[in-house]
Amino acid sequence: MKINGGRSRIRALGGSRLAQLWRRMAQKKYLQSKLTQFLREDKIQLWKPPYTDENKEVGLALKDLAKKYSDKLECCENEVEKVMEEIRCKAVERGTGNEHYKTTGIATIEVFLPPRVKKDRKSLLETRLHITGRELRSKIAETFGFQENYIKIVINKKQLQLGETLKEQGVTHNVKAMVLELKQSEEDVRKTFQVEEEKQNEAKLEEKRIQRTKRGLEILAERAEMVVDPEATPYLDIANQTGRSIRIPPSERKALMLAMGYHEKGRAFLKRKEYGIALPCLLDADKYFCECCRELLDTVDNYAVLQLDIVWCYFRLGQLECLDDAEKKLKLAQECFRKCYGENHQRLLHIKGNCGKEKVLFLRLYLLQGIRNYHSGNGEEAYEYLNKACQLLKELYIDPSKVHSLMQLGFSAQEARLGLRACDGNVDHAAVHITNRREELDQIKKEEREKKRRRLENINHLKGMGYSPRAARQALHQASGNLEEALKILLRNPQMWWLNDSVPESNNRQQSPSQEKIDQLVYMGFDAVAAKAALRVFRGNVQLAAQTLVHNGGRLPPDLQLSAEDSSSTPSTSPSDSAGTSSASTDEDMETEAVNEVLEDIPEHEEDYLDSTLEDEEIIIAEYLSYVENIKSAAKKN
């Protein structure tokens, strides 16, 4: 006990110094925002006379202005003057850069460096916009002392594409660029070569891990569109708030799956506090969500939660000012929650019967809104949002002894927290709630497995009739799973037969159908010319040729007659097929590894994103409330 107590005191001392540093940084940022606000309201341009002379040096009028604003803010005049001089110097620097850009075409990029760079984390870099992303990355690495292959650049909330020019990616003069290290480095000039090599190996592993994540998610998303045995092959599925699978248009399904997959991977990194690796995953998720229709995003809370996670990640990286649209993202999250949950959570209450668990999301939302307002110089609004977050924190507090009681009944700590929040802390009600939810999910899983089994049987049935798996899937999707209706759709649209899962080689010409197959169709009563044309179209498949001729009165539809005249290519076994067999097992192993790595981070509990101990939030709420209280108390003293 004594040892633990001693260690706690040591941590508290270290935390105290860190808190003092954060407090000074936060207070300075608040003062900067407030002064910028005053300057904008008073339409004062510090880079012009009388505040800046012809030599771009500070003018005497700045001191008078500092006195005016310090009285208004009721704080130290010297501190105000010092911050205003920093604002003036940046304005002069920006004006010089603008003139330089107009005359030379050389743009200025504001580069935000990782937290380990203790000083000058924000620097300027000049570059032309016709260079590629790879060249910019190289220039940043060389200028600021990074290893080129182990950093990522985020501009306009997107990862910098190495193969495209800056202009093609919408990079403009005065844009902000954030540098992310794949692994936070603590390298020192005097470090040994061995340690440096270890750091390089770590960064390489992180880069490989990111690439495996991308490949694993792509494989899982593709499998959802393929015919797979749900009992033997893992794949991603999309479920609603009750846990049931939902039908999504094929054009959007893959994008939504990739978006949700990247989001889950990013959240896994967030839990491990690996923010520099989490952010690229979250930004990729945002990119894929934007490919989905607005109506779809308004019916699920995933997109709103993602906006919170992105802003949270920027905040934890200490780069909130690099996110120009933090306010927009938070408003978007709030609006998405309103549409998804309904006014006053009515829709959520109708579906789930309670909204206790979802309050965690609103706590995070109010906290981030409070932080953003504080850093924007809006002290009163910050206090209002932080107070809301504080009230929710009290509501969501869970007695550890109650969690322990539920765990002794056989429930997990996660189930216990979620159950207690859903039942306002009542242990008995929480136990019943968790048990009922388990039974409900078991029943849903059985129904979903049966539905997938029937779908697989229907697809196999259509495959047995000669249709490709992709054509069978599409027809069943259009027919809402009805086999007879799917077959009618295929007969009405014989061109769907070309919906293959793999693209045939264009240089393999279809051979003329055998006389034996033509005779089979003639024996059925079809004209020999029509029979031969149908067999050429369907590459010798007698069953499909016969079905199509019957459905169209013994003739091919006009669009298929053109295909018969210009016979299409067909896949065939080539010498290269057997030559590639030796590497097939290696590729399969790599794919399995990538998939398994993704699956490790897909949570088993469908409400994992609502589960939080709120320890970090509690500390940050207290920190920022103390900042706001200090402003208030300072104003009262003066």
XYZ file of C-alpha atoms in Angstrom:
638
model
C 0.000 0.000 0.000
C 2.803 2.375 0.864
C 4.590 1.661 -2.385
C 1.419 2.277 -4.369
C 0.782 5.468 -2.434
C 4.308 6.666 -3.113
C 4.011 5.982 -6.820
C 0.705 7.804 -6.907
C 2.315 10.893 -5.402
C 5.144 10.768 -7.965
C 2.634 10.547 -10.808
C 0.663 13.398 -9.317
C 3.759 15.624 -9.290
C 4.514 14.802 -12.928
C 0.874 15.348 -13.835
C 0.916 18.686 -12.006
C 3.790 20.011 -14.129
C 2.083 18.779 -17.280
C -1.190 20.358 -16.169
C 0.554 23.690 -15.589
C 2.042 23.525 -19.094
C -1.353 22.701 -20.647
C -2.977 25.444 -18.591
C -0.525 28.072 -19.881
C -0.947 26.873 -23.469
C -4.741 26.855 -23.195
C -4.869 30.303 -21.587
C -2.570 31.745 -24.256
C -4.707 30.205 -27.001
C -7.823 31.686 -25.397
C -6.189 35.132 -25.222
C -5.094 34.877 -28.880
C -8.620 33.978 -29.964
C -10.176 36.765 -27.905
C -7.775 39.413 -29.249
C -8.277 38.190 -32.828
C -12.012 38.515 -32.240
C -11.616 42.118 -30.998
C -9.382 43.045 -33.956
C -11.942 41.636 -36.386
C -14.809 43.479 -34.708
C -12.868 46.763 -34.693
C -11.662 46.172 -38.285
C -8.042 46.723 -37.253
C -5.273 45.503 -39.579
C -2.100 45.117 -37.536
C 0.113 44.686 -40.602
C -0.651 48.249 -41.717
C 0.279 51.672 -40.218
C 0.134 52.869 -37.496
C 0.709 49.401 -35.984
C 3.436 48.418 -38.483
C 5.888 50.916 -39.992
C 7.391 50.920 -43.504
C 10.226 48.658 -42.319
C 7.633 46.181 -41.040
C 8.632 46.908 -37.447
C 6.124 47.405 -34.650
C 4.557 50.866 -34.384
C 3.953 52.818 -31.157
C 0.185 52.573 -31.613
C 0.289 48.865 -30.735
C 1.049 49.687 -27.087
C -2.025 51.932 -26.826
C -4.175 49.248 -28.433
C -2.818 46.641 -26.006
C -3.746 48.937 -23.109
C -7.283 49.296 -24.451
C -7.787 45.543 -24.873
C -6.148 44.625 -21.551
C -8.633 46.930 -19.788
C -11.453 45.317 -21.720
C -10.270 41.808 -20.822
C -9.211 42.850 -17.320
C -5.852 41.104 -17.602
C -2.117 41.891 -17.672
C -1.192 44.622 -20.207
C 2.289 43.187 -20.872
C 0.828 39.759 -21.681
C -1.729 41.276 -24.052
C 0.963 43.355 -25.786
C 3.191 40.289 -26.165
C 0.404 38.197 -27.750
C -0.658 41.061 -30.014
C 2.922 41.394 -31.263
C 2.887 37.679 -32.141
C -0.377 38.165 -34.036
C 1.093 41.192 -35.843
C 4.283 39.337 -36.840
C 2.254 36.447 -38.253
C 0.046 38.852 -40.179
C 3.112 40.607 -41.649
C 4.631 37.239 -42.508
C 1.413 36.128 -44.189
C 1.182 39.395 -46.154
C 4.770 38.995 -47.359
C 3.977 35.434 -48.378
C 0.884 36.573 -50.312
C 2.903 39.117 -52.280
C 5.603 36.534 -52.912
C 3.014 34.033 -54.160
C 1.476 36.572 -56.555
C 4.832 37.435 -58.121
C 6.579 34.035 -58.114
C 3.840 31.406 -57.830
C 5.603 29.927 -54.793
C 2.986 28.997 -52.183
C 3.387 28.961 -48.410
C 2.171 25.956 -46.408
C 1.638 26.145 -42.657
C 3.112 22.911 -41.285
C 1.929 21.549 -37.922
C 4.498 19.160 -36.451
C 3.969 16.185 -34.068
C 3.790 16.692 -30.266
C 7.330 15.414 -29.696
C 8.645 18.590 -31.368
C 8.698 20.707 -28.244
C 9.288 24.099 -29.848
C 8.074 25.739 -33.048
C 5.457 23.065 -33.699
C 3.935 25.385 -36.286
C 6.284 26.372 -39.135
C 6.057 27.748 -42.668
C 7.287 25.969 -45.778
C 7.505 27.397 -49.295
C 6.786 25.213 -52.313
C 5.400 25.242 -55.827
C 2.031 23.558 -56.303
C 2.940 21.542 -59.391
C 5.143 19.144 -57.387
C 3.799 15.741 -56.343
C 2.736 14.696 -52.875
C 5.823 12.496 -52.678
C 8.075 15.495 -53.366
C 6.335 17.545 -50.680
C 6.691 14.714 -48.162
C 10.394 14.501 -48.996
C 10.780 18.267 -48.584
C 9.011 18.251 -45.200
C 11.116 15.313 -43.997
C 14.343 17.024 -45.038
C 13.382 20.430 -43.626
C 12.148 19.258 -40.212
C 14.352 16.210 -39.668
C 11.954 13.298 -40.209
C 12.469 9.982 -41.959
C 10.565 10.323 -45.211
C 8.958 6.881 -45.355
C 7.673 7.023 -41.786
C 5.484 10.130 -41.874
C 2.046 10.874 -43.272
C 0.785 14.299 -44.310
C -2.829 15.386 -43.781
C -4.067 18.389 -45.802
C -7.694 19.523 -46.074
C -8.633 16.615 -43.753
C -7.360 14.092 -46.315
C -4.190 12.060 -46.549
C -1.760 13.483 -49.068
C -1.686 11.300 -52.199
C 1.935 10.730 -53.154
C 1.395 10.222 -56.878
C -0.751 13.324 -57.550
C 0.357 16.948 -57.742
C -0.561 19.340 -54.952
C -2.749 21.342 -57.342
C -4.677 18.207 -58.358
C -5.399 17.549 -54.667
C -6.774 21.040 -54.051
C -3.740 22.271 -52.117
C -3.614 26.079 -52.184
C -1.496 28.924 -50.843
C -1.641 29.292 -47.021
C -3.117 25.807 -46.535
C -2.502 23.914 -43.282
C -0.632 20.587 -43.323
C -0.375 18.248 -40.359
C 2.539 15.808 -40.024
C 1.823 12.419 -38.438
C 4.565 10.038 -37.378
C 3.727 6.363 -37.639
C 5.459 5.908 -34.314
C 6.300 8.706 -31.922
C 10.068 8.986 -31.935
C 12.319 10.056 -29.089
C 15.451 10.012 -31.175
C 18.376 12.074 -30.009
C 21.492 13.114 -31.912
C 23.629 11.031 -29.550
C 21.562 7.845 -29.872
C 23.329 4.769 -31.110
C 22.873 3.284 -34.567
C 21.241 0.209 -33.037
C 18.479 2.222 -31.386
C 17.923 4.198 -34.587
C 17.606 0.966 -36.544
C 15.021 -0.309 -34.056
C 12.977 2.856 -34.558
C 13.086 2.368 -38.321
C 11.930 -1.228 -37.953
C 9.036 -0.117 -35.728
C 7.941 2.456 -38.301
C 8.151 -0.126 -41.093
C 5.970 -2.485 -39.084
C 3.404 0.276 -38.521
C 3.304 1.068 -42.254
C 2.840 -2.628 -43.056
C 0.089 -2.823 -40.460
C -1.777 0.075 -42.108
C -1.455 -1.563 -45.531
C -2.685 -4.920 -44.150
C -5.646 -3.126 -42.599
C -6.621 -1.666 -45.971
C -6.291 -5.013 -47.738
C -8.153 -6.895 -45.011
C -11.097 -4.504 -45.118
C -11.273 -4.675 -48.903
C -11.336 -8.492 -48.802
C -14.079 -8.571 -46.160
C -16.167 -6.009 -48.051
C -15.766 -7.972 -51.303
C -16.803 -11.214 -49.592
C -20.117 -9.668 -48.642
C -20.870 -9.405 -52.363
C -19.677 -12.954 -53.081
C -21.186 -16.352 -52.413
C -19.638 -17.495 -49.160
C -20.535 -20.020 -46.511
C -21.402 -17.850 -43.472
C -20.380 -20.659 -41.123
C -16.900 -21.094 -42.621
C -15.855 -17.763 -44.159
C -15.765 -14.493 -42.161
C -17.130 -11.383 -43.851
C -18.626 -8.017 -42.917
C -22.340 -7.433 -42.583
C -24.386 -4.311 -41.877
C -26.979 -4.424 -39.104
C -29.450 -1.911 -37.685
C -29.730 -0.809 -34.052
C -31.525 -4.030 -33.089
C -28.825 -6.253 -34.625
C -30.714 -7.345 -37.755
C -29.077 -7.224 -41.184
C -30.325 -4.448 -43.440
C -30.532 -4.312 -47.201
C -28.309 -1.673 -48.791
C -28.191 -0.833 -52.526
C -25.223 -2.702 -54.077
C -23.823 0.594 -55.405
C -23.382 1.860 -51.830
C -22.896 -1.343 -49.878
C -19.150 -1.704 -50.430
C -18.456 1.984 -49.693
C -20.479 1.770 -46.465
C -18.723 -1.415 -45.397
C -15.289 0.088 -46.015
C -16.321 3.240 -44.158
C -17.536 1.278 -41.137
C -14.523 -1.030 -41.265
C -12.013 1.828 -41.306
C -13.972 3.497 -38.512
C -13.766 0.405 -36.288
C -10.048 0.081 -36.983
C -9.532 3.760 -36.167
C -11.509 3.367 -32.935
C -9.306 0.410 -31.966
C -6.233 2.648 -32.329
C -8.010 5.381 -30.341
C -8.568 2.951 -27.472
C -4.847 2.205 -27.474
C -4.180 5.980 -27.605
C -2.302 5.590 -30.913
C -3.807 8.791 -32.273
C -1.285 9.306 -35.079
C -2.248 5.952 -36.612
C -5.944 6.303 -35.785
C -6.402 9.563 -37.702
C -5.593 8.217 -41.226
C -8.088 5.360 -40.644
C -10.783 7.796 -39.496
C -10.168 10.103 -42.466
C -10.414 7.116 -44.836
C -13.716 6.214 -43.159
C -14.954 9.778 -43.712
C -13.982 9.551 -47.394
C -16.014 6.358 -47.925
C -18.992 7.623 -45.918
C -19.135 10.606 -48.284
C -19.758 8.162 -51.149
C -23.039 7.085 -49.494
C -26.322 8.912 -49.994
C -27.405 11.493 -47.438
C -30.626 9.605 -46.616
C -28.627 6.558 -45.544
C -26.317 8.567 -43.283
C -29.306 10.191 -41.589
C -30.718 6.822 -40.508
C -27.628 5.540 -38.667
C -25.508 7.189 -35.979
C -22.181 5.899 -37.354
C -21.437 9.050 -39.322
C -22.139 11.295 -36.327
C -19.904 9.193 -34.071
C -17.136 9.366 -36.702
C -17.249 13.185 -36.680
C -16.788 13.142 -32.897
C -13.901 10.663 -33.178
C -12.100 12.796 -35.798
C -12.359 15.980 -33.718
C -11.343 14.039 -30.584
C -8.305 12.667 -32.408
C -7.167 16.136 -33.540
C -7.635 17.370 -29.959
C -5.600 14.521 -28.446
C -2.858 15.151 -31.004
C -2.765 18.770 -29.813
C -3.668 19.936 -33.341
C -7.240 21.147 -32.940
C -6.391 24.448 -34.667
C -5.358 22.428 -37.728
C -8.975 21.311 -38.136
C -10.583 24.394 -39.678
C -14.061 22.908 -39.656
C -14.193 21.473 -36.125
C -17.316 23.554 -35.484
C -18.892 22.279 -38.712
C -18.124 18.651 -37.832
C -19.597 19.007 -34.356
C -22.742 20.656 -35.729
C -22.998 17.880 -38.315
C -22.720 15.270 -35.555
C -25.424 17.002 -33.519
C -27.749 17.188 -36.538
C -27.116 13.526 -37.433
C -27.946 12.487 -33.864
C -31.180 14.489 -34.038
C -32.265 12.865 -37.302
C -31.198 9.382 -36.228
C -32.539 9.453 -32.657
C -35.465 11.816 -33.231
C -36.458 14.954 -31.356
C -35.830 14.422 -27.637
C -34.605 10.904 -28.517
C -38.170 9.749 -29.272
C -37.136 7.409 -32.110
C -34.358 5.925 -29.979
C -36.740 5.372 -27.048
C -39.200 3.636 -29.394
C -36.502 1.278 -30.752
C -34.510 0.543 -27.595
C -36.786 1.596 -24.769
C -34.090 3.806 -23.186
C -31.388 6.314 -24.113
C -29.059 6.039 -21.124
C -26.194 4.473 -23.059
C -26.283 7.024 -25.887
C -25.784 9.872 -23.386
C -22.078 8.986 -23.519
C -21.993 10.341 -27.085
C -23.645 13.609 -26.056
C -21.173 14.009 -23.202
C -18.311 13.768 -25.711
C -20.144 16.177 -28.042
C -20.700 18.815 -25.341
C -17.124 18.442 -24.113
C -15.674 19.014 -27.588
C -18.029 21.948 -28.187
C -16.828 23.438 -24.897
C -13.171 22.970 -25.839
C -13.689 24.440 -29.304
C -15.497 27.486 -27.897
C -12.765 28.017 -25.306
C -10.050 27.942 -27.969
C -12.136 30.335 -30.069
C -12.260 32.873 -27.234
C -15.934 32.250 -26.400
C -15.655 31.830 -22.634
C -19.379 31.968 -21.791
C -20.370 29.434 -24.466
C -17.484 27.193 -23.383
C -18.700 27.302 -19.769
C -22.242 26.434 -20.865
C -21.184 23.352 -22.873
C -18.680 22.189 -20.254
C -21.380 22.438 -17.590
C -23.681 20.289 -19.746
C -20.910 17.713 -20.068
C -20.304 17.854 -16.326
C -23.984 17.221 -15.565
C -24.043 14.226 -17.913
C -20.868 12.921 -16.290
C -22.668 12.884 -12.920
C -25.673 11.106 -14.462
C -23.481 8.490 -16.121
C -21.300 7.761 -13.090
C -21.352 4.058 -12.239
C -20.700 2.669 -8.793
C -17.843 0.124 -9.199
C -19.485 -2.144 -6.597
C -22.559 -2.452 -8.853
C -20.369 -3.468 -11.790
C -18.728 -6.058 -9.524
C -22.144 -7.421 -8.454
C -23.198 -7.948 -12.079
C -19.859 -9.550 -12.986
C -20.418 -12.081 -10.204
C -23.639 -13.032 -11.990
C -21.585 -13.960 -15.054
C -21.825 -10.740 -17.072
C -18.802 -8.931 -18.505
C -17.668 -5.518 -17.231
C -18.760 -4.004 -20.544
C -22.236 -5.551 -20.324
C -22.485 -4.354 -16.729
C -21.625 -0.729 -17.577
C -23.993 -0.616 -20.535
C -26.778 -2.333 -18.606
C -26.476 -0.033 -15.590
C -26.547 3.080 -17.780
C -29.590 1.751 -19.622
C -31.378 1.137 -16.288
C -30.337 4.265 -14.373
C -27.982 2.330 -12.106
C -30.508 -0.281 -10.888
C -28.625 -3.588 -10.553
C -31.690 -5.886 -10.690
C -33.136 -4.137 -13.715
C -29.719 -4.164 -15.411
C -29.393 -7.947 -14.915
C -32.816 -8.500 -16.521
C -31.973 -6.042 -19.331
C -28.682 -7.792 -20.166
C -30.281 -11.273 -20.056
C -33.146 -10.193 -22.328
C -30.722 -8.567 -24.748
C -28.590 -11.711 -24.893
C -31.649 -13.847 -25.686
C -32.885 -11.347 -28.288
C -29.480 -11.291 -30.014
C -29.265 -15.105 -30.009
C -32.664 -15.280 -31.702
C -31.687 -12.623 -34.255
C -28.440 -14.482 -35.021
C -30.372 -17.708 -35.643
C -32.786 -15.922 -37.977
C -29.927 -14.210 -39.835
C -28.030 -17.495 -40.233
C -31.154 -19.137 -41.636
C -31.705 -16.231 -44.017
C -28.102 -16.461 -45.244
C -28.393 -20.233 -45.636
C -31.523 -19.864 -47.815
C -29.836 -17.158 -49.894
C -26.806 -19.389 -50.447
C -29.077 -22.260 -51.511
C -30.936 -19.991 -53.971
C -27.690 -18.712 -55.458
C -26.390 -22.256 -55.856
C -29.684 -23.240 -57.496
C -29.333 -20.464 -60.083
C -25.651 -21.332 -60.568
C -26.744 -24.891 -61.341
C -28.923 -23.467 -64.104
C -25.874 -21.849 -65.688
C -26.001 -18.316 -64.285
C -22.931 -16.680 -62.816
C -22.834 -16.057 -59.036
C -22.919 -12.298 -59.616
C -25.982 -12.503 -61.888
C -27.702 -14.755 -59.348
C -26.945 -12.338 -56.490
C -28.194 -9.317 -58.408
C -31.409 -11.025 -59.500
C -32.136 -12.223 -55.954
C -31.464 -8.744 -54.617
C -33.965 -7.256 -57.088
C -36.452 -9.977 -56.179
C -36.041 -9.469 -52.407
C -34.794 -13.043 -52.064
C -37.681 -14.711 -53.947
C -36.193 -17.500 -56.120
C -39.079 -17.733 -58.620
C -39.152 -13.965 -59.132
C -35.345 -13.912 -59.525
C -35.571 -16.521 -62.284
C -38.202 -14.441 -64.084
C -35.909 -11.402 -63.869
C -33.042 -13.403 -65.387
C -35.256 -14.698 -68.201
C -36.527 -11.203 -68.964
C -32.945 -9.898 -68.931
C -30.724 -12.562 -70.520
C -27.913 -10.011 -70.833
C -27.443 -10.405 -67.066
C -25.671 -13.672 -67.898
C -22.573 -11.562 -68.611
C -22.373 -10.353 -65.020
C -19.341 -12.447 -64.242
C -17.287 -12.368 -61.048
C -14.066 -12.281 -63.061
C -13.223 -10.518 -66.294
C -12.382 -12.909 -69.140
C -9.290 -12.406 -71.244
C -10.142 -10.481 -74.371
C -7.872 -12.448 -76.674
C -9.661 -15.791 -76.212
C -12.285 -16.066 -78.950
C -15.312 -18.314 -78.433
C -15.190 -21.430 -80.601
C -18.240 -22.350 -82.661
C -20.712 -24.523 -80.698
C -20.509 -28.250 -81.342
C -22.948 -29.858 -83.746
C -24.099 -32.145 -80.921
C -25.371 -29.152 -78.857
C -27.018 -27.569 -81.909
C -28.792 -30.904 -82.585
C -30.033 -30.986 -78.965
C -31.773 -27.623 -79.434
C -33.096 -28.569 -82.873
C -34.507 -31.772 -81.333
C -36.364 -29.511 -78.828
C -38.028 -27.784 -81.789
C -35.845 -24.704 -82.281
C -34.586 -23.413 -85.612
C -30.992 -24.501 -86.335
C -29.806 -20.945 -87.088
C -31.400 -19.567 -83.897
C -29.990 -22.506 -81.907
C -26.466 -21.911 -83.174
C -26.705 -18.144 -82.467
C -28.014 -18.758 -78.909
C -25.233 -21.235 -78.177
C -22.630 -18.761 -79.410
C -24.068 -16.065 -77.119
C -24.203 -18.350 -74.078
C -20.852 -20.007 -74.845
C -22.222 -23.476 -75.313
C -24.614 -23.527 -72.343
C -27.567 -25.534 -73.696
C -29.837 -24.880 -70.710
C -29.520 -21.078 -70.845
C -29.821 -21.050 -74.624
C -33.026 -23.121 -74.452
C -34.555 -20.989 -71.655
C -33.888 -17.777 -73.574
C -35.296 -19.122 -76.850
C -38.464 -20.401 -75.085
C -38.976 -17.080 -73.300
C -38.593 -15.131 -76.602
C -40.703 -17.293 -78.928
C -37.830 -19.242 -80.467
C -35.743 -16.205 -81.370
C -32.942 -14.251 -79.710
C -33.758 -10.696 -78.510
C -32.289 -8.015 -80.849
C -29.587 -6.956 -78.387
C -28.369 -10.551 -78.071
C -28.383 -11.062 -81.838
C -25.624 -8.449 -82.081
C -23.646 -10.376 -79.487
C -24.010 -13.543 -81.530
C -22.601 -11.864 -84.635
C -19.641 -10.430 -82.699
C -18.961 -13.388 -80.443
C -17.597 -12.382 -77.090
C -14.519 -13.663 -75.388
C -14.508 -16.394 -72.818
C -12.169 -17.330 -69.993
C -9.997 -20.321 -70.689
C -7.241 -22.148 -68.947
C -3.873 -20.850 -70.051
C -0.340 -21.987 -69.261
C 0.000 -19.012 -66.909
C -2.805 -20.405 -64.720
C -0.752 -23.392 -63.663
C 2.406 -21.318 -63.443
C 0.805 -19.113 -60.800
C -0.239 -22.010 -58.584
C 3.006 -22.055 -56.642
C 2.408 -18.566 -55.234
C -1.332 -19.029 -54.608
C -0.912 -20.467 -51.127
C 1.409 -17.596 -50.127
C -1.100 -14.988 -51.325
C -3.892 -16.823 -49.518
C -1.897 -16.851 -46.276
C -1.232 -13.107 -46.577
C -4.931 -12.443 -47.180
C -5.888 -14.592 -44.193
C -3.419 -12.667 -42.026
C -4.813 -9.312 -43.206
C -8.409 -10.408 -42.586
C -7.639 -11.797 -39.128
C -5.876 -8.571 -38.138
C -8.978 -6.577 -39.055
C -11.326 -9.013 -37.311
C -9.311 -8.694 -34.097
C -10.368 -5.049 -33.881
C -14.035 -5.544 -34.823
C -15.765 -5.572 -31.405
C -18.028 -8.493 -30.565
C -20.510 -6.319 -28.673
C -22.682 -4.266 -31.016
C -22.726 -1.352 -28.531
C -18.994 -1.252 -27.906
C -18.863 2.347 -29.171
C -21.196 3.367 -26.315
C -19.039 1.788 -23.619
C -16.622 4.120 -21.864
C -15.255 4.471 -18.363
C -15.261 8.261 -19.011
C -11.987 8.604 -17.075
C -10.324 10.757 -19.749
C -13.437 12.881 -20.167
C -13.653 13.492 -16.411
C -10.077 14.813 -16.287
C -10.490 17.035 -19.362
C -13.824 18.476 -18.162
C -12.203 19.414 -14.858
C -9.200 20.956 -16.666
C -11.217 23.169 -18.971
C -13.714 24.166 -16.301
C -10.742 25.322 -14.236
C -9.477 27.376 -17.219
C -12.862 29.079 -17.568
C -13.159 29.602 -13.806
C -9.704 31.231 -13.779
C -10.849 33.691 -16.435
C -13.929 34.510 -14.351
C -12.014 34.872 -11.098
C -9.341 37.042 -12.767
C -12.077 39.316 -14.105
C -13.631 39.634 -10.633
C -10.295 40.510 -8.999
C -9.677 43.243 -11.513
